[in-house]
PDB file of C-alpha atoms in Angstrom:
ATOM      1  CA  UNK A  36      10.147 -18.113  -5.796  1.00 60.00           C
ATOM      2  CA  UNK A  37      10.436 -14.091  -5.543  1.00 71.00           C
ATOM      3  CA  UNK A  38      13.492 -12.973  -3.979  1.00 79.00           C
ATOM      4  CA  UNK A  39      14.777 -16.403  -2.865  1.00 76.00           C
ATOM      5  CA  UNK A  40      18.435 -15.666  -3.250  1.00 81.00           C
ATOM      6  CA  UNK A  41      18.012 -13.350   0.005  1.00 89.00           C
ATOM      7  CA  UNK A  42      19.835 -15.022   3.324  1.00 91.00           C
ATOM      8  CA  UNK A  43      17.773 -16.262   6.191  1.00 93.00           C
ATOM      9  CA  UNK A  44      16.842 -13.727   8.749  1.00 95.00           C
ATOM     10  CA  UNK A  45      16.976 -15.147  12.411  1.00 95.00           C
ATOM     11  CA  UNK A  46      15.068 -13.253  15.146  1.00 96.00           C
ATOM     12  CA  UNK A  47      15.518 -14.309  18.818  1.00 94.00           C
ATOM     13  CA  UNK A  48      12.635 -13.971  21.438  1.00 95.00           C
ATOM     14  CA  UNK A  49      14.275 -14.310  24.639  1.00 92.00           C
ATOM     15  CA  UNK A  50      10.892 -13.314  26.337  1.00 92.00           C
ATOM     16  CA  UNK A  51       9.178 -16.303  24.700  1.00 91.00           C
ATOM     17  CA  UNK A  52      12.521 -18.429  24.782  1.00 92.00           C
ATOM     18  CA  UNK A  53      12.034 -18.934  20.738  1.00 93.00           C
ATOM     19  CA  UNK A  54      14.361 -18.653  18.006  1.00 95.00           C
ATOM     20  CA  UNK A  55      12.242 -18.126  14.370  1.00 96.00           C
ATOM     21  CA  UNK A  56      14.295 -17.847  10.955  1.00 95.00           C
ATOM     22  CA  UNK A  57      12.800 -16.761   8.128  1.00 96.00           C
ATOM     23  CA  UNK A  58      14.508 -18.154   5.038  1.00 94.00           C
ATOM     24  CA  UNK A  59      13.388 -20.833   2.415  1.00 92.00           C
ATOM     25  CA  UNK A  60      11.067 -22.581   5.135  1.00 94.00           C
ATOM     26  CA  UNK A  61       9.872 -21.518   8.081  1.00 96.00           C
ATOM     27  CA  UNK A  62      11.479 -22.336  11.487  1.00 95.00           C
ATOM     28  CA  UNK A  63      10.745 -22.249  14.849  1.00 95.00           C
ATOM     29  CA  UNK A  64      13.438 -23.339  17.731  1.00 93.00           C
ATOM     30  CA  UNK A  65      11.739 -23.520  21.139  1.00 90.00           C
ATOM     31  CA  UNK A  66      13.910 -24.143  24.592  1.00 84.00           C
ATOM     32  CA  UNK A  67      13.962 -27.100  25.826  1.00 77.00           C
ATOM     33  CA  UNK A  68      13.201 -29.029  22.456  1.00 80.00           C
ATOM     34  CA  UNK A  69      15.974 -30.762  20.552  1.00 79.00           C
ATOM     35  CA  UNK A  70      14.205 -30.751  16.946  1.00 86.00           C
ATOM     36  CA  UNK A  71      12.543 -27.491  15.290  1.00 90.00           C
ATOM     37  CA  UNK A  72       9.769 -26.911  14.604  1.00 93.00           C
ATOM     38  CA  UNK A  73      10.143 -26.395  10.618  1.00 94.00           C
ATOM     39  CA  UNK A  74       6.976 -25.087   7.795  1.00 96.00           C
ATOM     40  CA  UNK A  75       7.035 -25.316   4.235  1.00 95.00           C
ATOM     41  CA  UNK A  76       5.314 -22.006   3.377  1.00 95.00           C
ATOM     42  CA  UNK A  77       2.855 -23.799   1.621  1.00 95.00           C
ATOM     43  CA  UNK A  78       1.571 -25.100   5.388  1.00 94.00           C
ATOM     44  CA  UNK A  79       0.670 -22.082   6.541  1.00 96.00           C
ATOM     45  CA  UNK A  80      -3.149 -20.715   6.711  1.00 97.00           C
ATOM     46  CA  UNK A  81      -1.994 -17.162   6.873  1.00 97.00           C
ATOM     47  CA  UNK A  82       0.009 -14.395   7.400  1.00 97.00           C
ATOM     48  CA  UNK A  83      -0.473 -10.345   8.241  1.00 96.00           C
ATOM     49  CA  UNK A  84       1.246  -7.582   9.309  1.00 94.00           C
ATOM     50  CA  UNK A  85       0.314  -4.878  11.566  1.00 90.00           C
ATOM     51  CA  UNK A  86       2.138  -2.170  12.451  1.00 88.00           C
ATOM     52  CA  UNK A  87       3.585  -4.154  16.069  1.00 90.00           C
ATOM     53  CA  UNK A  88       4.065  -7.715  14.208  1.00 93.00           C
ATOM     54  CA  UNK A  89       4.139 -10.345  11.838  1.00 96.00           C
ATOM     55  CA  UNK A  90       1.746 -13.044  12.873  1.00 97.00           C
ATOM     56  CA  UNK A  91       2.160 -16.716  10.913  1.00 97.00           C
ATOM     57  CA  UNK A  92      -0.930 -18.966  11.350  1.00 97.00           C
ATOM     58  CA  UNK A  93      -0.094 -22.924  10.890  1.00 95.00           C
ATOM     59  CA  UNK A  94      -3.481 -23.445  11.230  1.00 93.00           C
ATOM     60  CA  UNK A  95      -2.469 -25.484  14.238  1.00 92.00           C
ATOM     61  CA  UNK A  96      -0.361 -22.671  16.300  1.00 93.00           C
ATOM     62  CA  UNK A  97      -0.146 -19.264  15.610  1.00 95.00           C
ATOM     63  CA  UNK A  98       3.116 -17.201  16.521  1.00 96.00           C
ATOM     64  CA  UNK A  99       3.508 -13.723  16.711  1.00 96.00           C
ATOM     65  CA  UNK A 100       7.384 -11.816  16.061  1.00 96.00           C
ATOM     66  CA  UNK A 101       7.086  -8.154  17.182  1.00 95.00           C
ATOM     67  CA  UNK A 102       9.263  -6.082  15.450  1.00 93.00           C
ATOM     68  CA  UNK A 103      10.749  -4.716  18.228  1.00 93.00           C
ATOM     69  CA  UNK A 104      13.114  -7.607  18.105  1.00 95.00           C
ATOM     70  CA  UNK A 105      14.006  -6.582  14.909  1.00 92.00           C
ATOM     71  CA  UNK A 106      16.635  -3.895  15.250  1.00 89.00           C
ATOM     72  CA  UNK A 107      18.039  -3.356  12.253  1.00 90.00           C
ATOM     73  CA  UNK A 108      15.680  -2.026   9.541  1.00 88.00           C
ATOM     74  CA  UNK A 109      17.312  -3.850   6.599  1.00 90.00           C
ATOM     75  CA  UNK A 110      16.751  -7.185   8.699  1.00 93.00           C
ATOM     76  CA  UNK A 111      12.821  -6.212   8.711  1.00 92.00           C
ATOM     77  CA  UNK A 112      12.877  -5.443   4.859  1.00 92.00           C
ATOM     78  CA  UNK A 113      14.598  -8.483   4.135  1.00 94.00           C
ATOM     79  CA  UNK A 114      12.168 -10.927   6.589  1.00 95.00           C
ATOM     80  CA  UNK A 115       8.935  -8.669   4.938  1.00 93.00           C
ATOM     81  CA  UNK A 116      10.663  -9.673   1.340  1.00 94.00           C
ATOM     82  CA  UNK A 117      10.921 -13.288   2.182  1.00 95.00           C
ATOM     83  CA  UNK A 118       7.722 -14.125   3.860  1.00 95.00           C
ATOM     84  CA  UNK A 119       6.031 -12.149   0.438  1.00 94.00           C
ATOM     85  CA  UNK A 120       8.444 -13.635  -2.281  1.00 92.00           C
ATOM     86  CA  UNK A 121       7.365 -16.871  -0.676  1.00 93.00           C
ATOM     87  CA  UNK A 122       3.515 -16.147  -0.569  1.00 94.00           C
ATOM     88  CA  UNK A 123       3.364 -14.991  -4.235  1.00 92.00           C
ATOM     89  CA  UNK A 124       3.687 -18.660  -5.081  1.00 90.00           C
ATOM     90  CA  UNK A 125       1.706 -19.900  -2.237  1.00 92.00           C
ATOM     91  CA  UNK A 126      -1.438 -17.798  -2.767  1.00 91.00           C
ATOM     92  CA  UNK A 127      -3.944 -20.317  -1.082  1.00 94.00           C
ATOM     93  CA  UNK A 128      -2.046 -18.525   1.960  1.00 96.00           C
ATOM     94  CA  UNK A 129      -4.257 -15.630   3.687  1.00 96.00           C
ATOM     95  CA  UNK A 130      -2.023 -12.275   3.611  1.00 96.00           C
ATOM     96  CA  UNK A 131      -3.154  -9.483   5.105  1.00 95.00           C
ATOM     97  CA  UNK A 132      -1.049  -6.036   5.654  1.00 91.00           C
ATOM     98  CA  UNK A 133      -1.342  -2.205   6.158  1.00 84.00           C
ATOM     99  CA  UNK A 134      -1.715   0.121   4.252  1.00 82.00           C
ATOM    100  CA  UNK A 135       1.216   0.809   1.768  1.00 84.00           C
ATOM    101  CA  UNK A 136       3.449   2.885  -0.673  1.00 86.00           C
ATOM    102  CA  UNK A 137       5.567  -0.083  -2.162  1.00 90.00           C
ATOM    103  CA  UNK A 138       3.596  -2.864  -4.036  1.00 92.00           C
ATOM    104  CA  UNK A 139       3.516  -5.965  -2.088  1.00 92.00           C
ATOM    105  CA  UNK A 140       5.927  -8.460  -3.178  1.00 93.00           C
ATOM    106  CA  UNK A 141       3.278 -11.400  -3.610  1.00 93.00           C
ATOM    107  CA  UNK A 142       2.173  -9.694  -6.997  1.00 92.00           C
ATOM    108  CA  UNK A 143       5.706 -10.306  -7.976  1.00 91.00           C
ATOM    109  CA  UNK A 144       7.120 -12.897 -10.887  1.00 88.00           C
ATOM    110  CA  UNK A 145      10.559 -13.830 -11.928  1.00 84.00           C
ATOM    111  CA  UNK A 146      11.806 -12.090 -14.578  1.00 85.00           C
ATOM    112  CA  UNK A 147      14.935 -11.467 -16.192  1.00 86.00           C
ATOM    113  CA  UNK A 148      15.167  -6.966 -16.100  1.00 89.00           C
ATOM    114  CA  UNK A 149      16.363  -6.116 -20.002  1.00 90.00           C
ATOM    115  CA  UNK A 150      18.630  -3.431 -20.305  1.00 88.00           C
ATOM    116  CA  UNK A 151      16.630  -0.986 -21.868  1.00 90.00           C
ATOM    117  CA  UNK A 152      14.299  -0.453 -19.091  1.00 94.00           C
ATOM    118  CA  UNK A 153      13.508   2.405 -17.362  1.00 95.00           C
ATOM    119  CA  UNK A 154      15.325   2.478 -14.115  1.00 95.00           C
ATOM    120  CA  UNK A 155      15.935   5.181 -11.382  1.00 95.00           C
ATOM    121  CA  UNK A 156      16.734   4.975  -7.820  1.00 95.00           C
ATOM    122  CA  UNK A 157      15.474   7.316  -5.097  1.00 93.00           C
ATOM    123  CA  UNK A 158      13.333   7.877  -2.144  1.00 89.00           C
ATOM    124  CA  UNK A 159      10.007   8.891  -1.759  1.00 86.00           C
ATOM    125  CA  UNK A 160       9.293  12.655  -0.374  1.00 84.00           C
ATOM    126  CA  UNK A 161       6.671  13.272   2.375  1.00 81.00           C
ATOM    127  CA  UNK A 162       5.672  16.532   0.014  1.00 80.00           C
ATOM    128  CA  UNK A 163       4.909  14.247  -3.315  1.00 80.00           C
ATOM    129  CA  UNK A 164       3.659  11.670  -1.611  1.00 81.00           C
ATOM    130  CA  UNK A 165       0.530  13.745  -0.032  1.00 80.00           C
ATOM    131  CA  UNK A 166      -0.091  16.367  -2.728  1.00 78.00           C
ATOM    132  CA  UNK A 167      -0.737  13.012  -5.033  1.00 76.00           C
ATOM    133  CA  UNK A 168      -3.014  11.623  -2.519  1.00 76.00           C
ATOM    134  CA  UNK A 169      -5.033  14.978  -2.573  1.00 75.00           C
ATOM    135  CA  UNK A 170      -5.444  15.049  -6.053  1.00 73.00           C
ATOM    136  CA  UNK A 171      -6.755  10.873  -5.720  1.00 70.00           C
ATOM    137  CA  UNK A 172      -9.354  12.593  -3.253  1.00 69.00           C
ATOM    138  CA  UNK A 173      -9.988  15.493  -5.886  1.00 68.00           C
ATOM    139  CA  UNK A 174     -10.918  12.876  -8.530  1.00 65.00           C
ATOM    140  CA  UNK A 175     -13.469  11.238  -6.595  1.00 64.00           C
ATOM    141  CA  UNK A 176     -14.993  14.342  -5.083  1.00 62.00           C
ATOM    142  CA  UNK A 177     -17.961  14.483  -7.231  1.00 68.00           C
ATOM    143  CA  UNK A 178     -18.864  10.543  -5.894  1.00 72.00           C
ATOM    144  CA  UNK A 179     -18.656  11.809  -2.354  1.00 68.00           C
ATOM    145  CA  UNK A 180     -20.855  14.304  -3.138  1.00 68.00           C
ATOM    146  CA  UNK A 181     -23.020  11.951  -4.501  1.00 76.00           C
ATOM    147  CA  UNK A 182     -22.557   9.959  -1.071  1.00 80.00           C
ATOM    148  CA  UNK A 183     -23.216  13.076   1.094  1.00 84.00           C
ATOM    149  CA  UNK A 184     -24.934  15.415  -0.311  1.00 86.00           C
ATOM    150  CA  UNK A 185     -28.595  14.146  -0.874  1.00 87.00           C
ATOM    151  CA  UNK A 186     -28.032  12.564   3.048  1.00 88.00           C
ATOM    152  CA  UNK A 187     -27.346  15.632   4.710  1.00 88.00           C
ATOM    153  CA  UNK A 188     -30.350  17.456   2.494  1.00 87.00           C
ATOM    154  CA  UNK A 189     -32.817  14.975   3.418  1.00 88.00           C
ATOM    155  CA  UNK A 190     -31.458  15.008   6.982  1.00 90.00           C
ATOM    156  CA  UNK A 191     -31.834  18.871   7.336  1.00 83.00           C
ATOM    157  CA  UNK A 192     -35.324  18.835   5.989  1.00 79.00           C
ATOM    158  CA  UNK A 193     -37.261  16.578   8.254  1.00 84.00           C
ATOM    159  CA  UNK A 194     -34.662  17.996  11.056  1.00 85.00           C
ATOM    160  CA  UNK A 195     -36.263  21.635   9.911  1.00 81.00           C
ATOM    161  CA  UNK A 196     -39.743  19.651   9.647  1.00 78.00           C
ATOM    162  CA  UNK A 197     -39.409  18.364  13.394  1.00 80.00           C
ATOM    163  CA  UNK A 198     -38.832  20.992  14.737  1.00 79.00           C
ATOM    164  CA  UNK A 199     -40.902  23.153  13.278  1.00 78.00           C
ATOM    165  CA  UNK A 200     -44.039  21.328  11.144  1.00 73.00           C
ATOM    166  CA  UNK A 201     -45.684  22.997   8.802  1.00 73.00           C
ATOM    167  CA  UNK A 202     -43.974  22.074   5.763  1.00 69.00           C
ATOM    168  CA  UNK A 203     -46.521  23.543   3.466  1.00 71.00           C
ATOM    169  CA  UNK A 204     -46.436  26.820   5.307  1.00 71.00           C
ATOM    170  CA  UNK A 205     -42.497  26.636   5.474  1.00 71.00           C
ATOM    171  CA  UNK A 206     -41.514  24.868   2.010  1.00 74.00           C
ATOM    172  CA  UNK A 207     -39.743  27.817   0.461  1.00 78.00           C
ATOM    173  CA  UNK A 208     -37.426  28.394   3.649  1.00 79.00           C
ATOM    174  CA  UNK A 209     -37.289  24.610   3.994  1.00 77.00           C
ATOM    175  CA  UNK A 210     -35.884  23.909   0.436  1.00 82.00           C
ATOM    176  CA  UNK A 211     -33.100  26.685  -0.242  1.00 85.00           C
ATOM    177  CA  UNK A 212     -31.874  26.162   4.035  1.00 85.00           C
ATOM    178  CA  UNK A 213     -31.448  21.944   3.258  1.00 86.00           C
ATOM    179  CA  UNK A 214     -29.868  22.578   0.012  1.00 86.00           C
ATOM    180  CA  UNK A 215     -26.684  24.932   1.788  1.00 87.00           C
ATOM    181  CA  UNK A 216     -27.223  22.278   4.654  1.00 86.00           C
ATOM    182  CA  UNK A 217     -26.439  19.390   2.166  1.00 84.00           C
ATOM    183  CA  UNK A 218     -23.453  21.349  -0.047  1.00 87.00           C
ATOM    184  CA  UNK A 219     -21.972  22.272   3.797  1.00 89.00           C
ATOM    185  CA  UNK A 220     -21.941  19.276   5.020  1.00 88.00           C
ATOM    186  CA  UNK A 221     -20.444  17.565   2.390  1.00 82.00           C
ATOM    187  CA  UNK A 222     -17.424  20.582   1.771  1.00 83.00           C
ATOM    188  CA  UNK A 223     -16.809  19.643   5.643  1.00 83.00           C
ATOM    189  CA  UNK A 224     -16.847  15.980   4.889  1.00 80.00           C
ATOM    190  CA  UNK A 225     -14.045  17.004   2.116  1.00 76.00           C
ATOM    191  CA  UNK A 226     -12.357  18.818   4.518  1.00 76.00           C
ATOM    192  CA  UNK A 227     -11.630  16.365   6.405  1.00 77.00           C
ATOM    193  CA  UNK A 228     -10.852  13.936   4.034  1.00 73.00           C
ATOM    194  CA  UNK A 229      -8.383  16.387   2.217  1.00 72.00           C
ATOM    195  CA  UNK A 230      -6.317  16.837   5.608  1.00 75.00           C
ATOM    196  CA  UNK A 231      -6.242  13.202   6.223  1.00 74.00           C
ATOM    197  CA  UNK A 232      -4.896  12.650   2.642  1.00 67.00           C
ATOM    198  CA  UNK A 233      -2.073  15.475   3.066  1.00 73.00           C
ATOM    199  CA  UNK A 234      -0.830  12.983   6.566  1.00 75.00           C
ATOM    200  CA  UNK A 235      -0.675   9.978   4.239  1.00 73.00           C
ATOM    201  CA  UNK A 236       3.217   9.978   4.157  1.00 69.00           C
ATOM    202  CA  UNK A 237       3.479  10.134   8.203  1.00 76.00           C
ATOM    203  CA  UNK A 238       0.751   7.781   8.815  1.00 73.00           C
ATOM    204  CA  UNK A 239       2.298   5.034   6.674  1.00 77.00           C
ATOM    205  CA  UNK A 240       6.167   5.717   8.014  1.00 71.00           C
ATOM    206  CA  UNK A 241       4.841   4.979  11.387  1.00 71.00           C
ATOM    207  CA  UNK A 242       4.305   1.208  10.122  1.00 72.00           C
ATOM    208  CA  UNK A 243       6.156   0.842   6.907  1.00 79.00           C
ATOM    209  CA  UNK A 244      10.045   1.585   7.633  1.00 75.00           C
ATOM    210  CA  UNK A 245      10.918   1.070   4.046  1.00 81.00           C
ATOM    211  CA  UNK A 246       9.829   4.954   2.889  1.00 82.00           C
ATOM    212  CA  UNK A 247      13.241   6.021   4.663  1.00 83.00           C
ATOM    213  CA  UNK A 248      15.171   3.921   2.302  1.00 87.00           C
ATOM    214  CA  UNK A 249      16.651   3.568  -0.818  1.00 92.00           C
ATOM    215  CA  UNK A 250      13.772   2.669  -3.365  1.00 94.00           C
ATOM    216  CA  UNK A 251      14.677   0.783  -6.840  1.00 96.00           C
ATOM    217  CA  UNK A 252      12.182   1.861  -9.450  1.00 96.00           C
ATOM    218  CA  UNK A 253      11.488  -0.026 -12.797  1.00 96.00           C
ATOM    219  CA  UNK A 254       9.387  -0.179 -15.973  1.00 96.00           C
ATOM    220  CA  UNK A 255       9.965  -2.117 -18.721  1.00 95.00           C
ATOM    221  CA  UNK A 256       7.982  -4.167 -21.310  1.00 94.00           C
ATOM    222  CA  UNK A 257       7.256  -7.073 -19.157  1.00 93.00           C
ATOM    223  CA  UNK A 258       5.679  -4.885 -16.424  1.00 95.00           C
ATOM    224  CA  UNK A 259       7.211  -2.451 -13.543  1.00 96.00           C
ATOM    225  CA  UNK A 260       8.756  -2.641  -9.632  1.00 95.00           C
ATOM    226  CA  UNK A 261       8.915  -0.372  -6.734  1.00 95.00           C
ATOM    227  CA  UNK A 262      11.545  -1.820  -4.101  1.00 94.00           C
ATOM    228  CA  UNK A 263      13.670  -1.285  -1.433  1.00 94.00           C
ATOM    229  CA  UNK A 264      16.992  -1.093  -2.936  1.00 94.00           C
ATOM    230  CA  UNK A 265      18.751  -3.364  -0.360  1.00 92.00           C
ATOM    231  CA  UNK A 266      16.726  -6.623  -1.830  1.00 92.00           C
ATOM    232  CA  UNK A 267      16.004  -6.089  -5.118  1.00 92.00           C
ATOM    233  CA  UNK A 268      18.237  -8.145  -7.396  1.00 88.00           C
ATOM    234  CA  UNK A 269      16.403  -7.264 -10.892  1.00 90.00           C
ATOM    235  CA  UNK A 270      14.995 -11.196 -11.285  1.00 88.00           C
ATOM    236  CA  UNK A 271      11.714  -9.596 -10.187  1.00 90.00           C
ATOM    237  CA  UNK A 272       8.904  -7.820 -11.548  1.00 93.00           C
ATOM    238  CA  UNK A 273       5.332  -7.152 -11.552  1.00 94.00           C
ATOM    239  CA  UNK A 274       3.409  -7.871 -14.324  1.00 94.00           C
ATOM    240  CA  UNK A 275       0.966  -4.830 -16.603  1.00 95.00           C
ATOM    241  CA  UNK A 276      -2.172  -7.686 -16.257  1.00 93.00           C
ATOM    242  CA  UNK A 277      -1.483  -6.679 -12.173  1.00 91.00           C
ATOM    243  CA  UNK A 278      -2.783  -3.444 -12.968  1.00 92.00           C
ATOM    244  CA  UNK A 279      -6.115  -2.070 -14.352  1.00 91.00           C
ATOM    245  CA  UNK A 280      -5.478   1.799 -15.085  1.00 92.00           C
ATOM    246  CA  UNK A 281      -3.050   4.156 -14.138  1.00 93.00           C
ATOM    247  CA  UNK A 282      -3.347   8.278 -13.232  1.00 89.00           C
ATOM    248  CA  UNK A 283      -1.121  11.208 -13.624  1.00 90.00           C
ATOM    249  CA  UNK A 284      -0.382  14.066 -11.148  1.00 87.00           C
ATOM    250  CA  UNK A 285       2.242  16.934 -11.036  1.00 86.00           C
ATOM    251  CA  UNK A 286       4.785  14.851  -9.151  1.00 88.00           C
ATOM    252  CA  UNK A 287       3.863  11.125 -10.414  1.00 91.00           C
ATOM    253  CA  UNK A 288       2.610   8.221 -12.656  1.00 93.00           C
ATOM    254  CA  UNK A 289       0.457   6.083 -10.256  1.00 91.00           C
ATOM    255  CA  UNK A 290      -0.841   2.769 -11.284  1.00 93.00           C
ATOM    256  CA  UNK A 291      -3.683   1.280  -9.838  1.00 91.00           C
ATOM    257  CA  UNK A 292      -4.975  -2.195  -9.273  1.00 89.00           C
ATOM    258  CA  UNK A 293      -8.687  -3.179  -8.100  1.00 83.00           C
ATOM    259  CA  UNK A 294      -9.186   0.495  -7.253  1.00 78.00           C
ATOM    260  CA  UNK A 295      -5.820   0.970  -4.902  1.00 83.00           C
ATOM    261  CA  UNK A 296      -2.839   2.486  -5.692  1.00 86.00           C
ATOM    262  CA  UNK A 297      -0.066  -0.019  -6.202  1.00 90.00           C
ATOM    263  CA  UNK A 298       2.757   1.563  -7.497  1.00 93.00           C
ATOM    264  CA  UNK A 299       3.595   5.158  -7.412  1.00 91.00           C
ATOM    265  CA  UNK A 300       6.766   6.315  -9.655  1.00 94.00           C
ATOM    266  CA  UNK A 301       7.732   9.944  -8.800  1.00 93.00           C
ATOM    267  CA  UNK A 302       8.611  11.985 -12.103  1.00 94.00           C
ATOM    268  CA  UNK A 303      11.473  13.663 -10.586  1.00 93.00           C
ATOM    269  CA  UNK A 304      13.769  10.651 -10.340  1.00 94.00           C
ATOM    270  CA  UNK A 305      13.721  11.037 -14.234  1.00 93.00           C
ATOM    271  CA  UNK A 306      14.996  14.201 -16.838  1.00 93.00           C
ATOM    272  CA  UNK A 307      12.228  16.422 -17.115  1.00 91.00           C
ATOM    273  CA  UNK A 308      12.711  15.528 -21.318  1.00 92.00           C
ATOM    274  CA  UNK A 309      11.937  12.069 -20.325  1.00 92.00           C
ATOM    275  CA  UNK A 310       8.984  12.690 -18.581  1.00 93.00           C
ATOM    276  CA  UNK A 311       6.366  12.733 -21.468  1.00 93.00           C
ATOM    277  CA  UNK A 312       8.258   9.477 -22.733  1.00 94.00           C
ATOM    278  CA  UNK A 313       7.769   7.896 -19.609  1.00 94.00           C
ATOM    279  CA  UNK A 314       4.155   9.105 -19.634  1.00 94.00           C
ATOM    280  CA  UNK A 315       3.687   7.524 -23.315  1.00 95.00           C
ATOM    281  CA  UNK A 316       5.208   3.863 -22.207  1.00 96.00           C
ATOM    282  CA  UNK A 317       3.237   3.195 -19.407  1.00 96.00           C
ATOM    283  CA  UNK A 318      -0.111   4.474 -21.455  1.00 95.00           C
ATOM    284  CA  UNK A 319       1.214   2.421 -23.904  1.00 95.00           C
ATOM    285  CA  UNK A 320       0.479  -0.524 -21.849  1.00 94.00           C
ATOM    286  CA  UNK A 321      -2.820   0.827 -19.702  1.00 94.00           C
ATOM    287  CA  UNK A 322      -5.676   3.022 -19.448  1.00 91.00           C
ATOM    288  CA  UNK A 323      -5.016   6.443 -18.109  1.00 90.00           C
ATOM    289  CA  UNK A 324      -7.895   8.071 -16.012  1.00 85.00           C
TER     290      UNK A 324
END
């Protein structure tokens, strides 16, 4: 199992009078009752995280741990990087989660780091982090054009042709006034998306505490890693088949699986006359788009 040498996190609800620890199984001490309730992994029907809780489904009780009770960051990294090290070989159990900067851990596979892989340790900055996203939106511009455009042309015209009739009479003022209606609309549509890509960084912090810390990064032949320093042991990697394609921007090498982002390796945690040798492994190994 993926990062099973970690120690047991215990989390007290005194609201709830429960006591859950998150460790090899799954356990659940309730007041009044002399035996625990205890879960292989394997029992559970699901799991997600919000940006509030963790919710664990037993298919016959469901219990929610806000992370309020968890103080102490490292605590939350470690329970996140137990429940996911367990899931990635239970995967008949639902996981659901926001959205993220780290790869989740349940694409994760034991594996022996060699010592000539590519390893650098660093954070994540808010400024690399959202120029990349912008130039993700960038590369798909022309498809939400696509979307938009012929919508908003269309719309304008039988707007124009409401309002007014005539189309005969009015066809060259109707064509040429859609046409600017459609390209407008969908530079405002851009817009929008383009600001809402550039607060990526403080949208995720809000639920994913890990971005403040320490991050472990690492490529090697058997495939690459993104994690929080404070659990990562280098037993555990994430295999190339994981990943379909991978894109590069000013600031980073960003590998994609099933059309999301899934790892994101910043360039500047490595020698600028490393960069293009970087570059060359990991296209050695996918597509580049």
């Amino acid at each position: 199992m993926a990062y099973e040498s970690l120690p047991g996190v215990k989390i007290h609800y005194r609201e709830k009078k429960q006591t859950f620890i998150i460790s090899d199984f799954f356990s659940v001490y309730e007041k009044g009752s002399d035996v625990p309730e205890i879960y292989k992994w394997s029992d559970l029907v699901s799991v997600s995280e919000n940006k509030a809780d963790f919710t664990l489904n037993t298919g016959v009780k469901s219990y929610v741990i806000p992370k309020s009770l968890i103080t102490d960051p490292v605590q939350l990294i470690r329970a996140r990087a137990i429940i996911e090290g367990a899931i990635s070989i239970n995967p008949n159990v639902d996981y659901k989660f926001g959205k993220r900067i780290l790869p989740p851990k349940t694409l994760c596979t034991g594996c022996e780091v060699p010592r000539d892989a590519y390893v650098a340790v660093g954070s994540y900055t808010e400024k690399e982090v959202n120029n990349a996203n912008v130039v993700l939106l960038n590369s798909g511009f022309d498809k939400l054009i696509i979307a938009v455009f012929p919508i908003a042309t269309v719309a304008a015209f039988v707007l124009m042709w409401v309002l007014w009739g005539e189309v005969l009479n009015n066809l060259i003022k109707f064509i040429p006034i859609s046409l600017f209606a459609g390209g407008a609309t969908s530079m405002v549509v851009y817009l929008l998306c383009a600001f809402s890509a550039k607060t990526l960084y403080s949208r995720i912090l809000k639920e994913d505490p890990a971005l403040l810390e320490d991050i472990t990064f690492v490529i090697c032949e058997d495939g690459f890693i993104a994690a929080e320093s404070e659990v990562y042991d280098f037993c555990n990697i994430i295999s190339w088949n994981e990943s379909a394609f991978f894109i590069e921007t000013n600031h980073a090498y960003i590998v994609f699986k099933d059309k999301q982002a899934v790892f994101w390796l910043p360039k500047r945690l490595f020698p600028k006359n490393k960069h293009k040798e970087v570059g060359d492994f990991i296209a050695d190994r996918l597509q580049q788009k």
